[in-house]
Short mmCIF file of C-alpha atoms and ligand atoms in Angstrom, two decimals:
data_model
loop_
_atom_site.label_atom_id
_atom_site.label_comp_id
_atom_site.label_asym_id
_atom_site.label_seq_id
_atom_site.Cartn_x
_atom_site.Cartn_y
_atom_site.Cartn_z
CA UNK A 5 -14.37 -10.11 -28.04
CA UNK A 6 -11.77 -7.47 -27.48
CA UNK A 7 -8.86 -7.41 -30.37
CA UNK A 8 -5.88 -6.64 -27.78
CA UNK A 9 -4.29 -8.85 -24.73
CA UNK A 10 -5.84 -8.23 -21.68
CA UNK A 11 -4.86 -4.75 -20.36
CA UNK A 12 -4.10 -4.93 -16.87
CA UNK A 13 -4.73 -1.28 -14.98
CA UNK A 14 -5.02 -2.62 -11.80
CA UNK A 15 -1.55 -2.14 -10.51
CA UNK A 16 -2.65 -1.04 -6.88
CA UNK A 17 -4.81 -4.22 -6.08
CA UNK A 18 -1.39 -6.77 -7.31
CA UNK A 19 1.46 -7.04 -9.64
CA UNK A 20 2.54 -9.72 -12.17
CA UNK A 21 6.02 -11.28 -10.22
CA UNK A 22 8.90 -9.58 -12.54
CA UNK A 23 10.17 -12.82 -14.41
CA UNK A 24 13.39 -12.48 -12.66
CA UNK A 25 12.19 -12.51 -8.96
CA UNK A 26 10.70 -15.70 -9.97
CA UNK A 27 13.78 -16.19 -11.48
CA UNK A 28 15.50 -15.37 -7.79
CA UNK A 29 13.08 -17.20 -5.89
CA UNK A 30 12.77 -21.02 -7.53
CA UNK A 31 15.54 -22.30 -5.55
CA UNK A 32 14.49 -22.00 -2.48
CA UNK A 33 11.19 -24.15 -3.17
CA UNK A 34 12.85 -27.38 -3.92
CA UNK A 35 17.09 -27.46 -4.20
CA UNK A 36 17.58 -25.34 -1.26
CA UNK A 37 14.33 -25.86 0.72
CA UNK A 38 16.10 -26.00 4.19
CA UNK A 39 14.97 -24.86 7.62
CA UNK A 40 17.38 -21.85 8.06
CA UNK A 41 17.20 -22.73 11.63
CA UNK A 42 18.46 -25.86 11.07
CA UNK A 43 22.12 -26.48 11.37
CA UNK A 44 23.15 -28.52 7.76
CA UNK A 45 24.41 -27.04 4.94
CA UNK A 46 21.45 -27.01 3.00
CA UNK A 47 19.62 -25.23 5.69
CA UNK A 48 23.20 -22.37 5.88
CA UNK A 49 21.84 -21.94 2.33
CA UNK A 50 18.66 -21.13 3.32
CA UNK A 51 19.96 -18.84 5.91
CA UNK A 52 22.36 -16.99 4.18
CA UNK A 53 19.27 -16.37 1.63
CA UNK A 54 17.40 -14.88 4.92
CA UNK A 55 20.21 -12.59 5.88
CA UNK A 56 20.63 -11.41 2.36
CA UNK A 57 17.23 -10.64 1.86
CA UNK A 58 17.12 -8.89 5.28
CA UNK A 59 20.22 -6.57 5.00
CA UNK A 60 18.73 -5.79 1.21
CA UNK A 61 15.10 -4.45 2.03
CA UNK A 62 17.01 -2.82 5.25
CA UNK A 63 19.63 -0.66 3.32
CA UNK A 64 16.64 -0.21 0.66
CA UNK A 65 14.64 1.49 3.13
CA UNK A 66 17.62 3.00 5.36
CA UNK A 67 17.38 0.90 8.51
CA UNK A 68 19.66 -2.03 9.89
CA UNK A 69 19.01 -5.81 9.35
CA UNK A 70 17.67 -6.01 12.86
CA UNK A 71 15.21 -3.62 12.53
CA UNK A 72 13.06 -5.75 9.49
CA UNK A 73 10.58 -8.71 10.69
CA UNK A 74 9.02 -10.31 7.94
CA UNK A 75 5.29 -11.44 7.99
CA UNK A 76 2.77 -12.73 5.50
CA UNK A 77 1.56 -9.73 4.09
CA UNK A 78 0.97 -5.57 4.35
CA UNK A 79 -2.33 -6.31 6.33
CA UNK A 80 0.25 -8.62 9.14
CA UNK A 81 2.51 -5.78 9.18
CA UNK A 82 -0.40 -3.11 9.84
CA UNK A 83 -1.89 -5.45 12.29
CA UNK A 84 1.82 -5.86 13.87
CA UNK A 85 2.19 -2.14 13.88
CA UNK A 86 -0.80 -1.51 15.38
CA UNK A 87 -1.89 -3.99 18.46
CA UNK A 88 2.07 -4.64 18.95
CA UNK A 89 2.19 -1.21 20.10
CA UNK A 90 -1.48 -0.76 21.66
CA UNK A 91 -0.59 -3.49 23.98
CA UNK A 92 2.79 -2.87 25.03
CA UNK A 93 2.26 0.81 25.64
CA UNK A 94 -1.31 0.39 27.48
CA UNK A 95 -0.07 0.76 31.07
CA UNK A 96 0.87 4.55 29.71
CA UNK A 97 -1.98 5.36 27.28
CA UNK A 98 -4.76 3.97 25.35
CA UNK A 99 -5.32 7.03 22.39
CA UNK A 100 -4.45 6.40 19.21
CA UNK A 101 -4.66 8.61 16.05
CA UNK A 102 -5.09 7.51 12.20
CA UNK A 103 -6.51 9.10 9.57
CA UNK A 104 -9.98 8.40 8.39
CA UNK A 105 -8.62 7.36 4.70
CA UNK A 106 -6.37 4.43 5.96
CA UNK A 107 -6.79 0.66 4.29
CA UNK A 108 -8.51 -1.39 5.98
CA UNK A 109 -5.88 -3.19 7.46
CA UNK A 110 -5.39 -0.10 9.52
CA UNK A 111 -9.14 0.63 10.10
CA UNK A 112 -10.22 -2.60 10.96
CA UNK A 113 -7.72 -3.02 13.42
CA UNK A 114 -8.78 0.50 15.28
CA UNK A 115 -11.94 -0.63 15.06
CA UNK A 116 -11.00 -3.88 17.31
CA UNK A 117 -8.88 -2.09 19.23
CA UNK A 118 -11.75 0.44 20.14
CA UNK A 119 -13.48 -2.79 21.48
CA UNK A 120 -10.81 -3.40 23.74
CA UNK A 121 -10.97 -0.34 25.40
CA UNK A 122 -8.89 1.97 23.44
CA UNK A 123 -9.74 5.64 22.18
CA UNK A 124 -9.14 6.30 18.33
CA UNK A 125 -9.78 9.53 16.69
CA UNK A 126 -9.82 9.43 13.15
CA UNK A 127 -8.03 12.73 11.44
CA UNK A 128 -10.11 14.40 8.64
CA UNK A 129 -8.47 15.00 5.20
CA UNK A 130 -9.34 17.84 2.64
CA UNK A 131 -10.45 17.85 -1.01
CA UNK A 132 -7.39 16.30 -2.03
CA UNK A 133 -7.29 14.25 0.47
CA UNK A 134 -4.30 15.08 2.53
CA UNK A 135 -4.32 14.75 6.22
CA UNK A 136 -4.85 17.87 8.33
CA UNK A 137 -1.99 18.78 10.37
CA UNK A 138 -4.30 20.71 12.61
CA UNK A 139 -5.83 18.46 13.40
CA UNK A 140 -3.91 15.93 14.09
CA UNK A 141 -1.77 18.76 16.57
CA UNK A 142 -5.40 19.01 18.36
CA UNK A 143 -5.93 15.54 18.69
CA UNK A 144 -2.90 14.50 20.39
CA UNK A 145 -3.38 14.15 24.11
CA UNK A 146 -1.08 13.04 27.31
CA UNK A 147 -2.86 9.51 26.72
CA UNK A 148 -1.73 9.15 23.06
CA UNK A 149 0.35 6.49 22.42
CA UNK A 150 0.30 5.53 18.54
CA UNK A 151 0.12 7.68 15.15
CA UNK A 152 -0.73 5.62 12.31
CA UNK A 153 -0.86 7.57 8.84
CA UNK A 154 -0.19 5.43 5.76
CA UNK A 155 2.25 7.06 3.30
CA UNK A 156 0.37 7.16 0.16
CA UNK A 157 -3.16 6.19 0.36
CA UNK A 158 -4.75 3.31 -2.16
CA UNK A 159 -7.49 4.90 -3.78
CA UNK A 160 -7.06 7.72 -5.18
CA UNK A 161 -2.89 8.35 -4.79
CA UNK A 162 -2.48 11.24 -2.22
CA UNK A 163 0.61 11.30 -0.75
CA UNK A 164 0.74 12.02 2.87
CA UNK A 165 2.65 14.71 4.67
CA UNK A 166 5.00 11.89 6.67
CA UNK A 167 8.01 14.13 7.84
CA UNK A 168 6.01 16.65 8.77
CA UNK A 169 3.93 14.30 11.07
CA UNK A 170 7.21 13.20 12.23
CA UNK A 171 8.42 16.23 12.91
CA UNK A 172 5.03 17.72 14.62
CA UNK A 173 5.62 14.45 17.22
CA UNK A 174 9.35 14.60 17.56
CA UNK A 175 9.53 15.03 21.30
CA UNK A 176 6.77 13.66 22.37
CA UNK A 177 6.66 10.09 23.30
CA UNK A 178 4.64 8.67 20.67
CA UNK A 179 5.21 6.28 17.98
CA UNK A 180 4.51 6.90 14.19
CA UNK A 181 3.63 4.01 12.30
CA UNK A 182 3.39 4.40 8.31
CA UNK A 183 1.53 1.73 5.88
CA UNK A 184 3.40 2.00 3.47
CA UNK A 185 2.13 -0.70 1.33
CA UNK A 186 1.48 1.18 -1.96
CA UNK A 187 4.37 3.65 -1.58
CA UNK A 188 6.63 0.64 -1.76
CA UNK A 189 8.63 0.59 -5.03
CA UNK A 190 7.05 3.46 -5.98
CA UNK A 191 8.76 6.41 -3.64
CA UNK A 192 11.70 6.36 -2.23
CA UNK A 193 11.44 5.29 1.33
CA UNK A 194 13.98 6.09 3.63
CA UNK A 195 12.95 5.52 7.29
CA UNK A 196 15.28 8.08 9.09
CA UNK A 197 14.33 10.92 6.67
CA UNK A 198 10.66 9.66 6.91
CA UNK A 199 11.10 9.52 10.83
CA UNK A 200 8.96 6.73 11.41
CA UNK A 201 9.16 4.27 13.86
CA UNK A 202 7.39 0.94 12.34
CA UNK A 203 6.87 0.76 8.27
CA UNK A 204 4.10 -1.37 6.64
CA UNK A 205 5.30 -2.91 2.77
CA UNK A 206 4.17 -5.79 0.67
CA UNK A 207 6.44 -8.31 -2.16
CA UNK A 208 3.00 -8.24 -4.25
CA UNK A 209 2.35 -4.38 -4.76
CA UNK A 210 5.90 -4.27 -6.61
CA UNK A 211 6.11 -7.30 -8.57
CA UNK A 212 7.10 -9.51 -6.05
CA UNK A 213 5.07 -12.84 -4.55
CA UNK A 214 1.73 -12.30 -3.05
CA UNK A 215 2.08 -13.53 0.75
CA UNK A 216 5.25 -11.90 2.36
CA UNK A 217 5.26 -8.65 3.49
CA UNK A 218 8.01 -6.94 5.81
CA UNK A 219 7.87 -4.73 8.97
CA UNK A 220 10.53 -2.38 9.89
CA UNK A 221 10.24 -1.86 13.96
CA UNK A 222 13.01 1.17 14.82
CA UNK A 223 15.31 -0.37 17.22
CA UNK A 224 13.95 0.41 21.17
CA UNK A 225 10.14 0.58 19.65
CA UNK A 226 8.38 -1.49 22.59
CA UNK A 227 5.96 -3.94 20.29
CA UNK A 228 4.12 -6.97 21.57
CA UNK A 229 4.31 -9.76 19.22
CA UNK A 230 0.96 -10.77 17.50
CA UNK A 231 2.59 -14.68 16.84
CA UNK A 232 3.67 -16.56 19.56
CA UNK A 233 5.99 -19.89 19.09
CA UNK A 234 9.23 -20.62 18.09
CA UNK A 235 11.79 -17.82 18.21
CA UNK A 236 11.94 -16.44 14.72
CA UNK A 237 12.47 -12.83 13.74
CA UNK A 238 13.87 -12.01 16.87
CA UNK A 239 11.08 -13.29 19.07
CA UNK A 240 8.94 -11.06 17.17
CA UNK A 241 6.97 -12.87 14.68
CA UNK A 242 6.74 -17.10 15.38
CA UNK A 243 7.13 -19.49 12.26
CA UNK A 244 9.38 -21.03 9.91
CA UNK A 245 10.35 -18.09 7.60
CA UNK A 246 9.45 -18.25 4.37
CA UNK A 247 12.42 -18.15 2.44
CA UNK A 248 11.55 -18.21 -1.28
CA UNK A 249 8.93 -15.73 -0.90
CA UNK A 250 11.11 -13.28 1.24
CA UNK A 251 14.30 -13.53 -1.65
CA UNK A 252 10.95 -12.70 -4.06
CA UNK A 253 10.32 -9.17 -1.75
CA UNK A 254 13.99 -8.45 -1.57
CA UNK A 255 14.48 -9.20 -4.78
CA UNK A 256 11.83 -6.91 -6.35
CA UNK A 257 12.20 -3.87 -4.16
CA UNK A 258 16.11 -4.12 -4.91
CA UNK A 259 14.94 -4.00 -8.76
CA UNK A 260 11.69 -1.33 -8.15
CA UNK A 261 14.75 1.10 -6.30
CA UNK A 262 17.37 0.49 -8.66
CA UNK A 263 14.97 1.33 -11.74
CA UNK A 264 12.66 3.47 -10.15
CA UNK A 265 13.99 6.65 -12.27
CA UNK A 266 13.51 5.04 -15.49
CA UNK A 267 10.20 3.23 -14.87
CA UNK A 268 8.84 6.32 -12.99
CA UNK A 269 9.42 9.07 -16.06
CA UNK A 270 7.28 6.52 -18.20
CA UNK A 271 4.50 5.08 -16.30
CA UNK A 272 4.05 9.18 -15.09
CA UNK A 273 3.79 10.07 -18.80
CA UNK A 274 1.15 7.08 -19.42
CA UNK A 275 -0.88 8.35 -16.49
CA UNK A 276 -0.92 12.20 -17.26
CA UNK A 277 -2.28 10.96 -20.89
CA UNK A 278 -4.46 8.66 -19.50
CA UNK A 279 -5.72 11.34 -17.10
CA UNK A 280 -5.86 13.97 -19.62
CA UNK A 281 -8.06 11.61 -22.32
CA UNK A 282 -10.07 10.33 -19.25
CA UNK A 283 -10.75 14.27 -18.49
CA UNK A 284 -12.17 15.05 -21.97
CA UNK A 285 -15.03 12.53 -21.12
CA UNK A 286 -17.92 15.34 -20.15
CA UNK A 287 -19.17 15.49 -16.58
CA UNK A 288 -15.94 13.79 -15.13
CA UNK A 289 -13.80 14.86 -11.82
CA UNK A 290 -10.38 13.72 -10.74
CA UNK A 291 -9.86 12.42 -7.70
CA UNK A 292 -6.58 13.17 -4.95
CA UNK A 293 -3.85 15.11 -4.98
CA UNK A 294 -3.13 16.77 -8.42
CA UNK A 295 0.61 17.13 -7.80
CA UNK A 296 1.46 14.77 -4.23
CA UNK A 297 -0.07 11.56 -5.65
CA UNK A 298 1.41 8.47 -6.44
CA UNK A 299 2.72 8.47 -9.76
CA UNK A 300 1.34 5.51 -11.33
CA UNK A 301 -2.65 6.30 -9.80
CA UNK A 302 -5.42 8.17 -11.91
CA UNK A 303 -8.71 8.10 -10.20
CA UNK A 304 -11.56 9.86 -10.72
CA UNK A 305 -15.75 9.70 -10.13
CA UNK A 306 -18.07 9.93 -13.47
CA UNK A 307 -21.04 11.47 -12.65
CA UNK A 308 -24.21 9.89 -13.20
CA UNK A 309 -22.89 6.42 -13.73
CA UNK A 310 -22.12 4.01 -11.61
CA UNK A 311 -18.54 3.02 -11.13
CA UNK A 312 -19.65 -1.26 -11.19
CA UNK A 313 -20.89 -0.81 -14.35
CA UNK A 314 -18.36 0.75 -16.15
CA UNK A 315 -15.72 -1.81 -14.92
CA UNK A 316 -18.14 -4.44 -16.23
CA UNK A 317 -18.10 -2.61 -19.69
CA UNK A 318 -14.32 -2.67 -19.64
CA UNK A 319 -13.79 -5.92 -18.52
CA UNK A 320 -16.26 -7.01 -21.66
CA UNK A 321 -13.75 -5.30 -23.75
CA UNK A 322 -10.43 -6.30 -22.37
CA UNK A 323 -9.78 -4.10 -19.55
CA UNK A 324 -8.55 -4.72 -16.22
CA UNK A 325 -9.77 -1.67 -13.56
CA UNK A 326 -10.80 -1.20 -10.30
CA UNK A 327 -13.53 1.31 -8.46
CA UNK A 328 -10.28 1.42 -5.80
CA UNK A 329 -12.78 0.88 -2.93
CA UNK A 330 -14.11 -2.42 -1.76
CA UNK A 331 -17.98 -1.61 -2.88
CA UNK A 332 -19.08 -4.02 -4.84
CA UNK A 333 -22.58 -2.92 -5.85
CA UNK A 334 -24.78 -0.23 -6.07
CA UNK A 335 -26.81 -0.29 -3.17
CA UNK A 336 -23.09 -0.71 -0.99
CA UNK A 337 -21.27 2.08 0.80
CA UNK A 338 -19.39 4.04 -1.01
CA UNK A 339 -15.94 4.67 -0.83
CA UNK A 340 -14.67 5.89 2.83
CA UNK A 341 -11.95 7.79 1.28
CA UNK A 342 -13.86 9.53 -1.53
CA UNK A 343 -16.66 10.32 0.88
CA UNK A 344 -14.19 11.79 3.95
CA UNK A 345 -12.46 13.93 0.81
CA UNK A 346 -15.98 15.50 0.81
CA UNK A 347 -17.50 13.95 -2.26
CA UNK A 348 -21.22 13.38 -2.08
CA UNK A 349 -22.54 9.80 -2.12
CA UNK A 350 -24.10 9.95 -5.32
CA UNK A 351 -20.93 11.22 -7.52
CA UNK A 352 -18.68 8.43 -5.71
CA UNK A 353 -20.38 5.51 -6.64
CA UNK A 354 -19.17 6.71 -10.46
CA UNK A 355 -15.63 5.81 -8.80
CA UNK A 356 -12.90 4.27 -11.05
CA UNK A 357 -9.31 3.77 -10.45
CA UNK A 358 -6.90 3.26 -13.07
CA UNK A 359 -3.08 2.13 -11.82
CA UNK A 360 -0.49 1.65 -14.84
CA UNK A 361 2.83 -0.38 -13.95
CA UNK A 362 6.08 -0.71 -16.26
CA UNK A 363 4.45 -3.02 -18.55
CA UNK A 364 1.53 -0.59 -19.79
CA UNK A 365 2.28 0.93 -23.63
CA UNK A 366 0.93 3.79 -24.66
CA UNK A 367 -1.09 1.43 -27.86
CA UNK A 368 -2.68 0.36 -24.38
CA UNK A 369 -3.45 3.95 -23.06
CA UNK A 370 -4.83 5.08 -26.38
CA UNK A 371 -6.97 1.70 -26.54
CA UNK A 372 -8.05 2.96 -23.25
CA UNK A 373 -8.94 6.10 -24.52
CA UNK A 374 -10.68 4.93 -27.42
CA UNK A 375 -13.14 2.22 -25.45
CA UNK A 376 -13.62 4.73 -22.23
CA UNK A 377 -15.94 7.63 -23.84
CA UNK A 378 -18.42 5.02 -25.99
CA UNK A 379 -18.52 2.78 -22.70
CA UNK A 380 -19.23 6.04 -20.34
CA UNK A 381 -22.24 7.48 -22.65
CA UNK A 382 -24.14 3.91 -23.57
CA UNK A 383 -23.74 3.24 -19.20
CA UNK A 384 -25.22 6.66 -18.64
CA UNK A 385 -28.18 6.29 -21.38
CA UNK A 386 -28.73 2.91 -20.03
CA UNK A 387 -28.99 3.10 -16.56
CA UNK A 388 -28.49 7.04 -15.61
CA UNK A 389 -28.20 7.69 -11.57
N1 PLP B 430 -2.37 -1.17 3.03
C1 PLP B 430 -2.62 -0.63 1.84
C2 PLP B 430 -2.51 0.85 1.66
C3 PLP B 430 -2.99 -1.44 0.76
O1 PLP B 430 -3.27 -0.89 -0.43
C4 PLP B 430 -3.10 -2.84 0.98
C5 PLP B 430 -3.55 -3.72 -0.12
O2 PLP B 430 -4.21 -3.33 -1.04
C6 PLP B 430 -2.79 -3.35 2.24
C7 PLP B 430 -2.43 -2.49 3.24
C8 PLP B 430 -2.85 -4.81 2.52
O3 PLP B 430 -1.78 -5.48 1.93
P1 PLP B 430 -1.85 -7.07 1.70
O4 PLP B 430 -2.74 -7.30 0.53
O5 PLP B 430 -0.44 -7.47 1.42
O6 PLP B 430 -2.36 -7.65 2.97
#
């Protein structure tokens, strides 16, 4: 048995809700629990809630209240983003662009579109993994409808040249679409300095409720809806709003901005020790962007190990990690994004991803540290790939 509390690096996959988002967001489950489409006072309560939330996450990210639709989560937004515009753009184009290291809330939903008769190239990235400009210049075509490059990708932290896809389109008539799901709280987001059209987030990647996400749509962007019924969100997205869970998004992305400085300066400290311990470990590689990366991410691939087994070490000791891709066991894939960065099969299986957040110490870091190198050299003696 492990002689610490659990310690949670896992920051990218979910976030404990901050105690006062909870705090923000009990109300509306019970005392005020109205329809804000209804017309009684308790239901004004519940609407006033709405509109609050909405002109908060819209100033937050530098748009107007009209411009937000809130969903269900990052992977509605995406979805939104994506076939919204796919369909109500068809009659002029069916191409659409993304980058081959998107989430698969992005990827999946090219992949369905492709079914449906659309074209989607997939942009390459380089040993970082930043998109290629180039190629994305190359790629666009008179048919080309849709860019869709998230902002800061999920695995290994690489922050993505946004403005400077922007300003490559500016002109043309395409729309940009950024998931922004794990930039969220983490960057500042402004969506007319960005120049982005539609904007994924998510409440639970920033210590808000898992199950609400938010869309901004940049006012004049033709988008099909994906939820047909009553008229909520503008006609854009059907179904009684959830209200306590939407206070819980604005509520934490108001906090993540307003402390973002602070919280920033330390978990960026945490990680560069955790990265630079991690990098003492022989025969180990760091993954993304050395300087553009997220700053709570450090991933990297231990060679001759595989990544499953080491999280099942650290788990046996108290440790909560991730391999950051959705490979679950030797003989599966591995990682899309490690293996489009260039990174042969065999060293990406020995994937790990380690994602602090404000409540990491560094007693927890140098735990970390003083678990990692045993657990690396009894995996590789055991069971050596
Ligand atoms: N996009 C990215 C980059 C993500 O990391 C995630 C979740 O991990 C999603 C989209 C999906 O978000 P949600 O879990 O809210 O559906």
């Amino acid at each position: 048995m492990p002689d610490h509390p659990f310690i949670y690096l896992d920051h990218a996959a979910t976030t404990p809700v901050d105690p006062r988002v909870l705090e923000a967001m009990l109300p509306y489950f019970s005392q005020k629990f109205g329809n804000p489409s209804s017309i009684y006072s308790v239901a004004r309560e519940s609407r006033r809630a709405l509109d609050h939330a909405r002109e908060t996450v819209a100033q937050l990210l530098g748009a107007q209240p009209r411009e937000i639709v809130f969903t269900a989560c990052g992977s509605e937004s995406d979805n939104t983003a994506i076939k919204g515009v796919a369909e109500a753009n068809q009659a002029r184009g069916n191409h659409i662009i993304t980058s081959a290291i998107e989430h698969e809330a992005v990827l999946e939903t090219c992949h369905y579109l492709e079914k449906r008769g659309f074209r989607v190239t997939y942009l390459p990235v380089d040993a970082m993994g930043t998109v290629e400009l180039a190629a994305l210049e190359q790629a666009i075509c008179p048919e080309t409808i849709l860019v869709s490059v998230m902002m800061a990708n999920n695995e290994v932290g690489t922050i993505q040249p946004i403005r400077e896809i922007a300003q490559l389109l500016k002109g043309r008539d395409i729309v940009l679409h950024t998931d922004a799901v794990q930039a969220a709280g983490s960057l500042d987001i402004d969506v007319e300095a960005l120049g982005v059209d539609l904007l994924s987030i998510s409440g639970h990647k920033f210590y808000g409720p898992k199950g609400v996400g938010a869309l901004y749509i940049r006012q004049g962007t033709k988008l099909m809806p994906q939820l047909h019924g009553g008229g909520q969100e503008k006609n854009r997205r059907a179904g009684t709003e959830n209200v306590a869970e939407i206070v819980g998004l604005a509520t934490a992305l108001e906090i993540a901005c307003s402390e973002r400085p602070e919280t920033t300066a330390r978990v960026q400290r945490l990680r560069d020790k955790l990265r630079d311990g991690v990098l003492a470990i022989p025969d180990t590689i760091a993954t993304g962007h050395p300087r553009d990366r997220l700053p709570n991410n450090a991933s990297f691939c231990f060679q001759h190990v595989e990544g499953e087994t080491i999280l099942l070490a650290l788990d046996l000791q108290g440790v909560g990690a991730s391999t950051g891709s959705a490979c679950t066991s030797a003989s599966s894939e591995p990682s899309h994004v490690l293996t489009a960065m260039g990174i042969s099969a065999a060293v990406a299986h020995g994937a790990i991803r380690m994602t602090l957040g404000k409540e990491n110490t560094d007693e927890q870091v140098d735990a970390v540290l003083g678990l990692l190198p045993a657990i690396i050299e009894k995996q590789r003696a055991l069971a050596p790939v």
